[in-house]
Short mmCIF file of C-alpha atoms and ligand atoms in Angstrom, two decimals:
data_model
loop_
_atom_site.label_atom_id
_atom_site.label_comp_id
_atom_site.label_asym_id
_atom_site.label_seq_id
_atom_site.Cartn_x
_atom_site.Cartn_y
_atom_site.Cartn_z
CA UNK A 1 103.37 65.89 145.44
CA UNK A 2 100.28 67.95 145.69
CA UNK A 3 97.39 66.61 144.41
CA UNK A 4 96.35 68.37 140.46
CA UNK A 5 94.36 71.57 141.41
CA UNK A 6 91.90 71.67 138.82
CA UNK A 7 89.50 68.26 138.20
CA UNK A 8 89.80 68.25 134.40
CA UNK A 9 93.22 67.41 134.57
CA UNK A 10 92.80 64.66 137.92
CA UNK A 11 89.72 63.11 135.52
CA UNK A 12 90.52 61.96 132.31
CA UNK A 13 87.03 62.87 129.84
CA UNK A 14 85.81 59.17 130.32
CA UNK A 15 82.14 57.96 129.06
CA UNK A 16 80.07 55.36 130.55
CA UNK A 17 81.90 52.14 129.78
CA UNK A 18 80.88 50.80 125.67
CA UNK A 19 79.91 46.99 126.01
CA UNK A 20 82.81 44.81 123.64
CA UNK A 21 82.31 44.51 120.34
CA UNK A 22 81.48 40.54 119.75
CA UNK A 23 78.73 41.21 122.19
CA UNK A 24 76.89 44.23 121.56
CA UNK A 25 76.25 42.97 117.77
CA UNK A 26 74.94 40.30 118.99
CA UNK A 27 72.03 41.54 120.30
CA UNK A 28 69.72 45.37 120.16
CA UNK A 29 71.14 46.35 123.96
CA UNK A 30 72.27 49.54 124.59
CA UNK A 31 76.68 49.83 124.06
CA UNK A 32 76.85 51.45 126.73
CA UNK A 33 76.49 50.79 129.82
CA UNK A 34 75.50 53.24 133.17
CA UNK A 35 77.98 55.94 135.07
CA UNK A 36 79.15 53.46 138.43
CA UNK A 37 80.30 54.58 142.05
CA UNK A 38 80.70 57.76 141.81
CA UNK A 39 82.25 58.46 137.85
CA UNK A 40 78.63 60.95 136.75
CA UNK A 41 80.22 62.68 140.00
CA UNK A 42 84.32 62.80 138.90
CA UNK A 43 82.84 63.79 134.77
CA UNK A 44 80.50 66.99 136.35
CA UNK A 45 83.22 68.20 138.90
CA UNK A 46 85.23 68.35 135.62
CA UNK A 47 83.22 71.35 134.38
CA UNK A 48 84.81 74.14 134.79
CA UNK A 49 82.34 76.95 135.46
CA UNK A 50 83.89 78.71 132.66
CA UNK A 51 81.55 81.94 133.00
CA UNK A 52 79.77 81.85 129.71
CA UNK A 53 78.40 79.20 129.66
CA UNK A 54 78.30 78.06 125.39
CA UNK A 55 77.40 75.02 125.96
CA UNK A 56 73.70 75.83 127.00
CA UNK A 57 74.23 78.35 124.02
CA UNK A 58 75.07 75.18 121.90
CA UNK A 59 71.98 73.04 123.88
CA UNK A 60 69.06 73.58 121.46
CA UNK A 61 66.83 73.37 124.61
CA UNK A 62 68.95 75.99 126.84
CA UNK A 63 69.46 73.29 129.05
CA UNK A 64 71.29 74.70 132.62
CA UNK A 65 74.54 72.73 132.25
CA UNK A 66 76.81 74.20 134.40
CA UNK A 67 74.56 74.36 137.51
CA UNK A 68 73.43 70.75 137.50
CA UNK A 69 76.60 70.02 136.88
CA UNK A 70 77.50 71.15 139.99
CA UNK A 71 74.64 69.62 141.35
CA UNK A 72 75.60 66.09 140.47
CA UNK A 73 79.32 66.58 141.18
CA UNK A 74 77.94 67.29 144.96
CA UNK A 75 75.75 64.44 144.51
CA UNK A 76 71.89 66.01 144.52
CA UNK A 77 71.07 63.93 142.31
CA UNK A 78 66.73 64.45 142.18
CA UNK A 79 67.81 68.36 142.20
CA UNK A 80 70.28 67.63 139.14
CA UNK A 81 66.61 65.68 137.94
CA UNK A 82 64.02 68.82 138.83
CA UNK A 83 66.55 71.38 137.39
CA UNK A 84 67.49 69.56 134.32
CA UNK A 85 63.36 69.08 133.85
CA UNK A 86 63.12 72.70 134.19
CA UNK A 87 64.33 73.18 130.49
CA UNK A 88 63.89 69.28 129.20
CA UNK A 89 61.01 67.16 129.59
CA UNK A 90 62.58 64.55 128.37
CA UNK A 91 66.32 64.19 129.49
CA UNK A 92 67.46 60.65 129.78
CA UNK A 93 66.47 60.18 125.63
CA UNK A 94 67.93 63.10 124.47
CA UNK A 95 71.10 62.59 126.70
CA UNK A 96 71.12 59.17 124.89
CA UNK A 97 70.54 60.23 121.10
CA UNK A 98 71.20 64.00 120.72
CA UNK A 99 74.46 64.39 118.22
CA UNK A 100 76.32 66.31 121.71
CA UNK A 101 79.65 66.22 119.01
CA UNK A 102 77.48 68.89 116.97
CA UNK A 103 75.39 70.80 120.17
CA UNK A 104 76.48 70.97 123.48
CA UNK A 105 79.83 68.88 123.99
CA UNK A 106 80.93 70.21 120.72
CA UNK A 107 81.37 73.83 121.78
CA UNK A 108 82.59 72.77 126.02
CA UNK A 109 85.24 75.18 126.08
CA UNK A 110 87.44 71.98 127.41
CA UNK A 111 86.66 70.36 124.44
CA UNK A 112 89.61 71.66 122.49
CA UNK A 113 92.74 70.32 124.73
CA UNK A 114 91.30 68.45 127.37
CA UNK A 115 88.17 66.94 125.95
CA UNK A 116 84.60 68.28 126.55
CA UNK A 117 82.16 67.43 129.95
CA UNK A 118 80.52 63.96 128.57
CA UNK A 119 77.24 66.19 129.10
CA UNK A 120 74.73 63.82 127.08
CA UNK A 121 76.11 60.57 129.33
CA UNK A 122 75.85 62.57 133.07
CA UNK A 123 72.12 64.50 132.26
CA UNK A 124 71.13 60.50 130.77
CA UNK A 125 72.60 58.78 134.24
CA UNK A 126 71.31 61.30 136.16
CA UNK A 127 67.98 61.27 134.95
CA UNK A 128 67.46 57.49 135.66
CA UNK A 129 68.08 57.17 138.67
CA UNK A 130 66.81 59.42 139.83
CA UNK A 131 63.25 58.07 138.59
CA UNK A 132 64.68 54.59 139.87
CA UNK A 133 64.98 56.20 143.67
CA UNK A 134 61.36 57.71 143.07
CA UNK A 135 61.88 61.14 142.45
CA UNK A 136 59.25 62.13 140.07
CA UNK A 137 58.85 65.82 137.77
CA UNK A 138 57.36 68.98 139.97
CA UNK A 139 52.80 68.58 139.67
CA UNK A 140 51.04 71.15 138.89
CA UNK A 141 49.37 72.91 142.32
CA UNK A 142 45.97 73.30 140.54
CA UNK A 143 43.79 72.15 138.26
CA UNK A 144 41.51 74.10 135.52
CA UNK A 145 39.30 72.89 132.92
CA UNK A 146 40.69 73.07 129.92
CA UNK A 147 41.57 70.15 127.94
CA UNK A 148 44.19 70.01 124.68
CA UNK A 149 44.28 67.23 122.34
CA UNK A 150 48.25 66.49 120.98
CA UNK A 151 48.29 63.96 117.82
CA UNK A 152 51.44 61.69 118.01
CA UNK A 153 53.16 60.70 120.97
CA UNK A 154 56.77 61.04 119.33
CA UNK A 155 58.94 63.69 121.03
CA UNK A 156 57.49 66.49 120.43
CA UNK A 157 54.21 65.31 121.32
CA UNK A 158 55.56 63.93 124.48
CA UNK A 159 57.47 67.17 125.61
CA UNK A 160 54.22 69.37 124.96
CA UNK A 161 52.68 66.77 127.22
CA UNK A 162 54.89 67.02 129.52
CA UNK A 163 54.53 71.28 129.87
CA UNK A 164 50.47 70.95 130.06
CA UNK A 165 49.69 68.35 133.02
CA UNK A 166 52.31 70.40 134.89
CA UNK A 167 50.71 73.43 134.60
CA UNK A 168 47.44 72.19 135.62
CA UNK A 169 45.86 71.18 131.80
CA UNK A 170 44.79 68.08 130.71
CA UNK A 171 46.41 66.27 127.72
CA UNK A 172 44.89 63.47 125.69
CA UNK A 173 47.85 62.11 123.00
CA UNK A 174 46.21 60.60 120.49
CA UNK A 175 48.68 57.76 118.27
CA UNK A 176 48.34 55.62 115.62
CA UNK A 177 51.20 53.22 116.67
CA UNK A 178 50.55 50.90 119.38
CA UNK A 179 53.42 51.68 122.08
CA UNK A 180 54.42 55.70 122.92
CA UNK A 181 57.56 57.26 121.29
CA UNK A 182 57.03 57.79 117.78
CA UNK A 183 60.92 57.65 116.41
CA UNK A 184 62.47 56.98 119.39
CA UNK A 185 60.45 53.52 119.24
CA UNK A 186 59.69 53.08 115.42
CA UNK A 187 62.71 54.41 114.54
CA UNK A 188 65.93 54.89 116.60
CA UNK A 189 66.92 51.10 117.12
CA UNK A 190 67.48 49.85 120.67
CA UNK A 191 70.92 49.51 120.52
CA UNK A 192 70.52 53.47 121.12
CA UNK A 193 67.84 54.02 123.02
CA UNK A 194 66.38 50.96 124.89
CA UNK A 195 62.81 50.54 124.52
CA UNK A 196 62.07 49.65 128.78
CA UNK A 197 63.66 53.82 128.69
CA UNK A 198 60.61 55.38 126.86
CA UNK A 199 57.91 52.94 128.46
CA UNK A 200 59.49 54.14 131.53
CA UNK A 201 58.95 57.86 130.93
CA UNK A 202 55.05 56.99 129.37
CA UNK A 203 55.10 55.32 133.05
CA UNK A 204 56.16 58.33 134.43
CA UNK A 205 54.46 60.76 132.58
CA UNK A 206 50.40 58.68 132.71
CA UNK A 207 51.77 59.44 136.54
CA UNK A 208 51.06 62.50 135.69
CA UNK A 209 47.98 62.53 134.39
CA UNK A 210 48.70 62.31 130.16
CA UNK A 211 46.49 60.06 129.38
CA UNK A 212 47.41 58.20 126.48
CA UNK A 213 45.31 57.02 123.06
CA UNK A 214 47.33 54.50 121.28
CA UNK A 215 46.90 52.22 118.20
CA UNK A 216 44.01 55.90 116.78
CA UNK A 217 44.88 57.74 114.10
CA UNK A 218 43.40 61.25 113.50
CA UNK A 219 41.71 61.20 110.30
CA UNK A 220 40.65 57.62 110.21
CA UNK A 221 39.58 56.39 113.44
CA UNK A 222 38.43 59.74 114.77
CA UNK A 223 37.96 62.65 112.74
CA UNK A 224 40.01 65.52 113.21
CA UNK A 225 37.57 68.02 113.28
CA UNK A 226 36.10 66.49 115.96
CA UNK A 227 39.09 67.18 118.37
CA UNK A 228 38.47 71.00 116.84
CA UNK A 229 35.43 71.03 118.38
CA UNK A 230 35.69 69.11 121.55
CA UNK A 231 39.45 70.42 122.73
CA UNK A 232 40.16 73.81 123.66
CA UNK A 233 43.26 73.54 121.54
CA UNK A 234 44.62 71.07 119.29
CA UNK A 235 49.03 70.36 118.69
CA UNK A 236 49.94 68.65 115.89
CA UNK A 237 53.18 66.81 116.38
CA UNK A 238 52.46 64.14 113.76
CA UNK A 239 56.18 63.93 111.98
CA UNK A 240 57.74 63.93 108.43
CA UNK A 241 57.19 60.52 106.79
CA UNK A 242 57.65 60.57 103.06
CA UNK A 243 60.77 58.64 101.90
CA UNK A 244 62.85 60.54 100.09
CA UNK A 245 62.50 58.57 96.34
CA UNK A 246 65.95 58.71 94.35
CA UNK A 247 63.58 56.98 91.49
CA UNK A 248 67.02 54.80 90.97
CA UNK A 249 67.08 52.13 87.63
CA UNK A 250 65.85 49.08 89.31
CA UNK A 251 65.09 49.32 92.66
CA UNK A 252 61.46 47.69 92.46
CA UNK A 253 63.67 44.66 92.18
CA UNK A 254 62.55 41.76 95.04
CA UNK A 255 66.05 42.40 97.56
CA UNK A 256 65.34 46.19 97.74
CA UNK A 257 63.84 47.79 101.13
CA UNK A 258 62.88 51.10 102.06
CA UNK A 259 64.86 52.10 105.29
CA UNK A 260 61.58 53.52 107.89
CA UNK A 261 59.83 50.04 106.83
CA UNK A 262 62.58 47.76 107.42
CA UNK A 263 63.20 49.82 111.20
CA UNK A 264 60.03 49.63 112.43
CA UNK A 265 59.69 45.66 111.70
CA UNK A 266 63.04 45.19 113.39
CA UNK A 267 61.78 47.37 116.29
CA UNK A 268 58.43 45.26 115.95
CA UNK A 269 59.97 42.46 116.08
CA UNK A 270 61.99 43.04 119.68
CA UNK A 271 58.64 44.69 120.75
CA UNK A 272 57.11 41.13 120.38
CA UNK A 273 54.56 43.41 117.92
CA UNK A 274 54.95 42.37 114.60
CA UNK A 275 52.43 41.24 112.49
CA UNK A 276 52.15 39.78 109.17
CA UNK A 277 52.50 43.47 107.44
CA UNK A 278 56.48 43.53 109.17
CA UNK A 279 58.58 41.17 107.15
CA UNK A 280 61.93 41.60 108.21
CA UNK A 281 64.75 39.93 105.47
CA UNK A 282 66.23 37.07 106.64
CA UNK A 283 69.93 38.90 106.39
CA UNK A 284 71.93 35.65 108.10
CA UNK A 285 75.07 35.41 105.42
CA UNK A 286 73.60 37.85 103.13
CA UNK A 287 75.81 41.09 101.93
CA UNK A 288 73.71 44.56 102.52
CA UNK A 289 74.90 47.50 101.23
CA UNK A 290 72.99 50.84 102.27
CA UNK A 291 71.95 53.83 99.92
CA UNK A 292 72.45 57.41 102.37
CA UNK A 293 74.74 58.76 104.86
CA UNK A 294 72.31 60.03 107.66
CA UNK A 295 71.48 58.84 110.98
CA UNK A 296 68.72 56.54 109.36
CA UNK A 297 71.96 55.07 106.89
CA UNK A 298 73.64 54.64 110.01
CA UNK A 299 70.53 52.77 112.16
CA UNK A 300 70.00 50.91 108.91
CA UNK A 301 73.92 49.24 108.39
CA UNK A 302 73.89 48.74 113.11
CA UNK A 303 71.34 47.10 112.79
CA UNK A 304 72.35 45.01 109.72
CA UNK A 305 75.43 43.23 111.24
CA UNK A 306 73.09 42.83 113.92
CA UNK A 307 71.10 40.75 111.93
CA UNK A 308 73.81 38.56 111.07
CA UNK A 309 74.44 39.91 107.38
CA UNK A 310 77.92 38.31 106.04
CA UNK A 311 79.61 42.39 104.52
CA UNK A 312 77.52 45.48 105.05
CA UNK A 313 78.63 48.74 102.52
CA UNK A 314 77.57 51.70 103.19
CA UNK A 315 77.35 54.13 100.02
CA UNK A 316 77.67 57.99 100.15
CA UNK A 317 77.91 60.28 97.35
CA UNK A 318 80.15 62.93 99.94
CA UNK A 319 82.78 62.72 102.11
CA UNK A 320 82.95 61.65 105.40
CA UNK A 321 83.30 65.10 107.16
CA UNK A 322 80.11 66.11 105.09
CA UNK A 323 78.58 63.24 106.42
CA UNK A 324 75.01 64.56 107.65
CA UNK A 325 74.74 61.65 110.02
CA UNK A 326 76.70 62.25 113.62
CA UNK A 327 79.81 61.33 114.25
CA UNK A 328 80.17 58.53 117.42
CA UNK A 329 77.28 56.52 114.76
CA UNK A 330 79.84 56.68 112.43
CA UNK A 331 82.77 55.33 114.67
CA UNK A 332 80.43 52.93 116.53
CA UNK A 333 79.39 51.75 112.87
CA UNK A 334 82.93 51.49 111.69
CA UNK A 335 84.34 49.19 114.99
CA UNK A 336 81.11 46.75 114.29
CA UNK A 337 82.63 46.49 110.53
CA UNK A 338 80.67 48.56 108.26
CA UNK A 339 82.28 49.23 105.52
CA UNK A 340 82.16 52.75 103.98
CA UNK A 341 82.07 53.79 100.47
CA UNK A 342 82.48 57.43 100.41
CA UNK A 343 81.97 59.88 96.89
CA UNK A 344 80.28 56.91 95.49
CA UNK A 345 77.28 57.66 93.72
CA UNK A 346 75.15 55.04 93.17
CA UNK A 347 73.40 54.48 89.60
CA UNK A 348 71.26 52.04 89.52
CA UNK A 349 70.55 48.62 90.88
CA UNK A 350 71.30 46.00 88.88
CA UNK A 351 70.61 42.63 88.86
CA UNK A 352 68.59 39.75 86.76
CA UNK A 353 65.18 39.80 88.58
CA UNK A 354 66.72 39.72 91.80
CA UNK A 355 69.07 42.82 93.24
CA UNK A 356 73.19 41.45 92.63
CA UNK A 357 75.07 44.62 92.86
CA UNK A 358 74.83 48.30 93.20
CA UNK A 359 76.30 50.54 89.82
CA UNK A 360 78.12 53.61 91.47
CA UNK A 361 80.12 56.25 89.94
CA UNK A 362 83.40 58.16 91.73
CA UNK A 363 82.18 61.25 92.85
CA UNK A 364 84.38 64.67 93.43
CA UNK A 365 83.37 67.71 95.68
CA UNK A 366 83.33 71.02 93.56
CA UNK A 367 83.43 74.76 95.39
CA UNK A 368 81.31 76.65 93.43
CA UNK A 369 80.27 79.56 96.19
CA UNK A 370 77.04 77.63 97.55
CA UNK A 371 77.20 76.87 101.56
CA UNK A 372 78.04 73.02 100.64
CA UNK A 373 79.82 71.68 97.91
CA UNK A 374 78.68 70.65 94.44
CA UNK A 375 78.89 66.80 94.10
CA UNK A 376 80.08 66.05 90.59
CA UNK A 377 79.87 62.27 88.82
CA UNK A 378 83.48 61.29 87.93
CA UNK A 379 83.30 60.61 83.64
CA UNK A 380 84.32 57.00 83.23
CA UNK A 381 84.10 55.45 86.69
CA UNK A 382 81.72 53.20 87.30
CA UNK A 383 82.14 50.05 89.30
CA UNK A 384 79.05 47.36 90.86
CA UNK A 385 79.29 46.97 94.38
CA UNK A 386 78.22 43.01 94.90
CA UNK A 387 74.83 42.91 96.96
CA UNK A 388 72.24 40.68 98.23
CA UNK A 389 69.98 43.36 100.10
CA UNK A 390 70.02 46.96 99.25
CA UNK A 391 68.58 49.51 101.44
CA UNK A 392 67.56 52.69 100.87
CA UNK A 393 67.70 55.49 103.06
CA UNK A 394 67.45 58.81 101.68
CA UNK A 395 65.76 60.99 104.06
CA UNK A 396 62.66 62.37 104.72
CA UNK A 397 60.23 64.96 103.50
CA UNK A 398 57.37 66.31 105.81
CA UNK A 399 54.12 64.49 105.15
CA UNK A 400 50.78 66.70 105.60
CA UNK A 401 48.16 65.06 106.57
CA UNK A 402 45.56 65.38 104.03
CA UNK A 403 43.11 67.82 106.53
CA UNK A 404 45.15 70.36 106.65
CA UNK A 405 44.07 72.46 103.54
CA UNK A 406 40.34 72.04 104.21
CA UNK A 407 40.89 73.50 107.96
CA UNK A 408 42.68 76.03 106.25
CA UNK A 409 46.60 74.82 107.92
CA UNK A 410 48.84 76.54 105.37
CA UNK A 411 51.87 74.41 104.16
CA UNK A 412 55.28 75.70 102.46
CA UNK A 413 56.04 74.32 99.13
CA UNK A 414 58.13 71.66 100.81
CA UNK A 415 55.14 70.51 102.94
CA UNK A 416 55.92 71.62 105.69
CA UNK A 417 53.28 73.16 108.03
CA UNK A 418 53.53 76.85 108.90
CA UNK A 419 53.73 77.62 112.34
CA UNK A 420 54.29 81.29 113.60
CA UNK A 421 55.62 84.33 112.54
CA UNK A 422 53.59 87.19 111.74
CA UNK A 423 50.99 88.38 114.70
CA UNK A 424 50.41 84.58 115.21
CA UNK A 425 52.00 83.09 118.49
CA UNK A 426 54.97 80.77 118.15
CA UNK A 427 53.71 77.35 116.15
CA UNK A 428 50.16 78.12 116.40
CA UNK A 429 49.07 77.84 112.87
CA UNK A 430 46.62 79.10 110.33
CA UNK A 431 43.76 78.01 112.07
CA UNK A 432 43.78 79.65 115.64
CA UNK A 433 43.58 76.88 117.51
CA UNK A 434 45.86 74.64 115.90
CA UNK A 435 49.45 74.52 117.01
CA UNK A 436 52.04 72.52 115.71
CA UNK A 437 55.75 71.36 116.25
CA UNK A 438 58.35 69.12 115.43
CA UNK A 439 59.36 67.31 112.39
CA UNK A 440 55.99 68.03 110.45
CA UNK A 441 57.34 72.15 111.21
CA UNK A 442 60.86 71.45 110.78
CA UNK A 443 61.29 68.85 108.11
CA UNK A 444 63.66 65.70 109.37
CA UNK A 445 65.52 67.06 112.33
CA UNK A 446 66.55 66.23 115.77
CA UNK A 447 64.64 64.90 118.84
CA UNK A 448 65.96 67.43 121.04
CA UNK A 449 64.50 70.01 118.70
CA UNK A 450 60.99 67.86 118.58
CA UNK A 451 61.31 68.56 122.82
CA UNK A 452 61.95 71.99 121.64
CA UNK A 453 58.75 73.04 119.93
CA UNK A 454 56.67 70.62 121.95
CA UNK A 455 57.77 72.70 124.95
CA UNK A 456 57.21 76.46 123.34
CA UNK A 457 53.43 75.01 121.20
CA UNK A 458 52.73 74.14 125.10
CA UNK A 459 53.91 77.70 125.98
CA UNK A 460 52.04 78.94 123.26
CA UNK A 461 48.55 77.03 124.06
CA UNK A 462 48.82 78.03 128.05
CA UNK A 463 49.21 81.86 126.81
CA UNK A 464 45.94 81.29 124.58
CA UNK A 465 44.02 79.61 127.02
CA UNK A 466 45.27 82.37 129.98
CA UNK A 467 46.90 79.65 132.46
CA UNK A 468 49.45 80.73 134.26
CA UNK A 469 52.04 77.97 134.14
P1 LIG B 501 57.79 61.70 115.33
O1 LIG B 501 59.16 60.81 115.86
O2 LIG B 501 58.09 61.19 113.75
O3 LIG B 501 56.18 61.13 115.79
C1 LIG B 501 55.17 61.43 115.31
C2 LIG B 501 54.28 60.27 115.56
O4 LIG B 501 52.92 61.11 114.82
C3 LIG B 501 54.14 58.85 115.17
O5 LIG B 501 54.30 58.28 116.07
C4 LIG B 501 53.22 58.58 114.50
O6 LIG B 501 53.14 57.26 114.51
C5 LIG B 501 52.04 59.54 115.12
N1 LIG B 501 51.41 60.39 113.74
C6 LIG B 501 51.83 60.73 112.19
N2 LIG B 501 50.48 61.03 112.58
C7 LIG B 501 48.81 60.59 113.06
C8 LIG B 501 48.08 60.71 112.65
N3 LIG B 501 47.02 61.15 111.52
N4 LIG B 501 46.79 60.22 113.69
C9 LIG B 501 47.68 59.53 114.95
N5 LIG B 501 49.07 59.49 114.80
C10 LIG B 501 49.85 59.86 114.27
N6 LIG B 501 67.00 62.49 115.96
C11 LIG B 501 68.58 62.75 116.88
O7 LIG B 501 68.15 63.45 117.67
N7 LIG B 501 69.15 61.98 117.23
C12 LIG B 501 68.99 59.84 116.27
O8 LIG B 501 69.55 59.81 116.49
C13 LIG B 501 68.27 60.33 115.43
N8 LIG B 501 68.31 58.73 114.88
C14 LIG B 501 67.06 58.76 113.78
C15 LIG B 501 66.96 57.76 113.70
C16 LIG B 501 65.88 57.28 112.54
C17 LIG B 501 65.86 55.92 111.99
C18 LIG B 501 65.34 58.34 112.02
C19 LIG B 501 63.44 57.64 111.06
C20 LIG B 501 65.51 59.72 112.73
C21 LIG B 501 66.08 59.39 113.75
N9 LIG B 501 65.83 60.91 114.26
C22 LIG B 501 67.21 61.22 115.94
C23 LIG B 501 65.65 62.08 114.04
C24 LIG B 501 64.05 62.06 115.14
O9 LIG B 501 64.00 60.91 115.93
C25 LIG B 501 63.06 63.02 114.74
O10 LIG B 501 63.47 64.32 114.56
C26 LIG B 501 61.99 62.94 116.05
O11 LIG B 501 61.75 61.83 116.49
C27 LIG B 501 61.21 63.74 115.34
O12 LIG B 501 59.78 64.35 116.13
P2 LIG B 501 58.22 64.37 116.37
O13 LIG B 501 57.53 63.97 117.47
O14 LIG B 501 57.94 65.51 115.38
O15 LIG B 501 57.62 63.04 114.76
FE1 LIG B 502 73.10 68.08 125.11
FE2 LIG B 502 71.02 67.30 124.00
FE3 LIG B 502 71.57 67.38 126.48
FE4 LIG B 502 71.39 69.42 124.97
S1 LIG B 502 69.53 68.21 125.98
S2 LIG B 502 72.66 69.04 126.92
S3 LIG B 502 72.39 69.30 123.22
S4 LIG B 502 72.79 65.85 125.49
#
């Protein structure tokens, strides 16, 4: 019998092996191991090079996926890494945290019927391997005397820094945290993205010439105006940090905590940089209820499992299909024992001085012509879910720095910085020397779109400074 002609039939779609559930919930390590023994090449060979690369359209960065899959298939790891970095300054990070099912893989021609090519896992493992072998992003061919200040070492800031130094421009990145990464380090838990990966990228960027100034808050330690005066351009990549307040009765009771401070405290305990301010509740043996259905809520439920909670319940007012969180994260949470209560609206946090439950009402979704179905509370359906700890995770809004108004940097009604449009360069604000991108312009969004903004802001800055990349 002849061999099967199509590699996508010979090799089934496969992700790198997952650590078994009892082992993975015992620590904060990533749950997928690396591809081994040519598995990445086998998986890359499943690409049928369909002619119209839907995957590239589905990727916000327009990654040249079929081209680098071919290089991986041929074992040309360093060449594949070079091509990946042409469009994506942080491929090993996007490969780990992108919701691929909604982006590149969700649109792969093989997705229906055969299983999409495992694009994210290949992107991640090829970059890890290339860096391990000593490969580095291409260097600038010449240096200029131009200098750019970047506020924020999250994905938007890091992406811009990479593009600028590769064009021979100095990049000084300021961040109030003690480590780079923004939410990559102080939001997304290590079971999705181990912090050594971010530290490795820091080393790579420093070798490229990026200078980090950490533990420095602009507006407190250095005036924003000084950066505007001292540098040729400023890129604001400050994120979106105003937690949405659902104003639930009882939310100020002891036992109610807010998602991001909880995740940051846990990150700092993992990093060994926690201070007295980073209070991590003892969840051992406790009943934890997380309110919300986004990526942050998924990170909170899975973190609670790892911190020893006895029972973890996620309450979300819409149904599973309408959850904003990534499908793979919901699946992972469920596998780790998290209970989901969909179509349930929290009404109040109840208790006698300390939390002992969350009062909820059932909801139904009503289609009334809007893009998203409306959520309607069903009368007389309330009940109380017992809880010792409640974590509020209702999302984030933009939090523009106070200096924006003083420097004429416009924001919209939702506090997002206005960037681009009209006669401005893409991502240029209403202050000619100041550019902005990532969550502070989009509102809470995705890593890959912050990376895109960093890349495109750098392009605009280079154009303004007349630097040919
Ligand atoms: P940030 O990552 O927020 O970085 C902004 C940086 O600016 C921070 O380091 C901050 O300290 C610094 N900064 C702000 N103001 C100042 C100042 N005045 N001086 C100095 N420094 C300053 N997206 C995904 O794609 N996949 C996921 O799985 C995912 N999970 C998430 C989980 C959580 C818990 C959260 C909160 C978000 C998640 N996201 C995820 C969204 C993603 O992390 C963000 O969209 C992305 O990090 C935005 O990048 P950014 O560079 O714009 O901002
Ligand atoms: Fe897919 Fe994200 Fe990689 Fe683009 S950056 S190819 S969306 S994993």
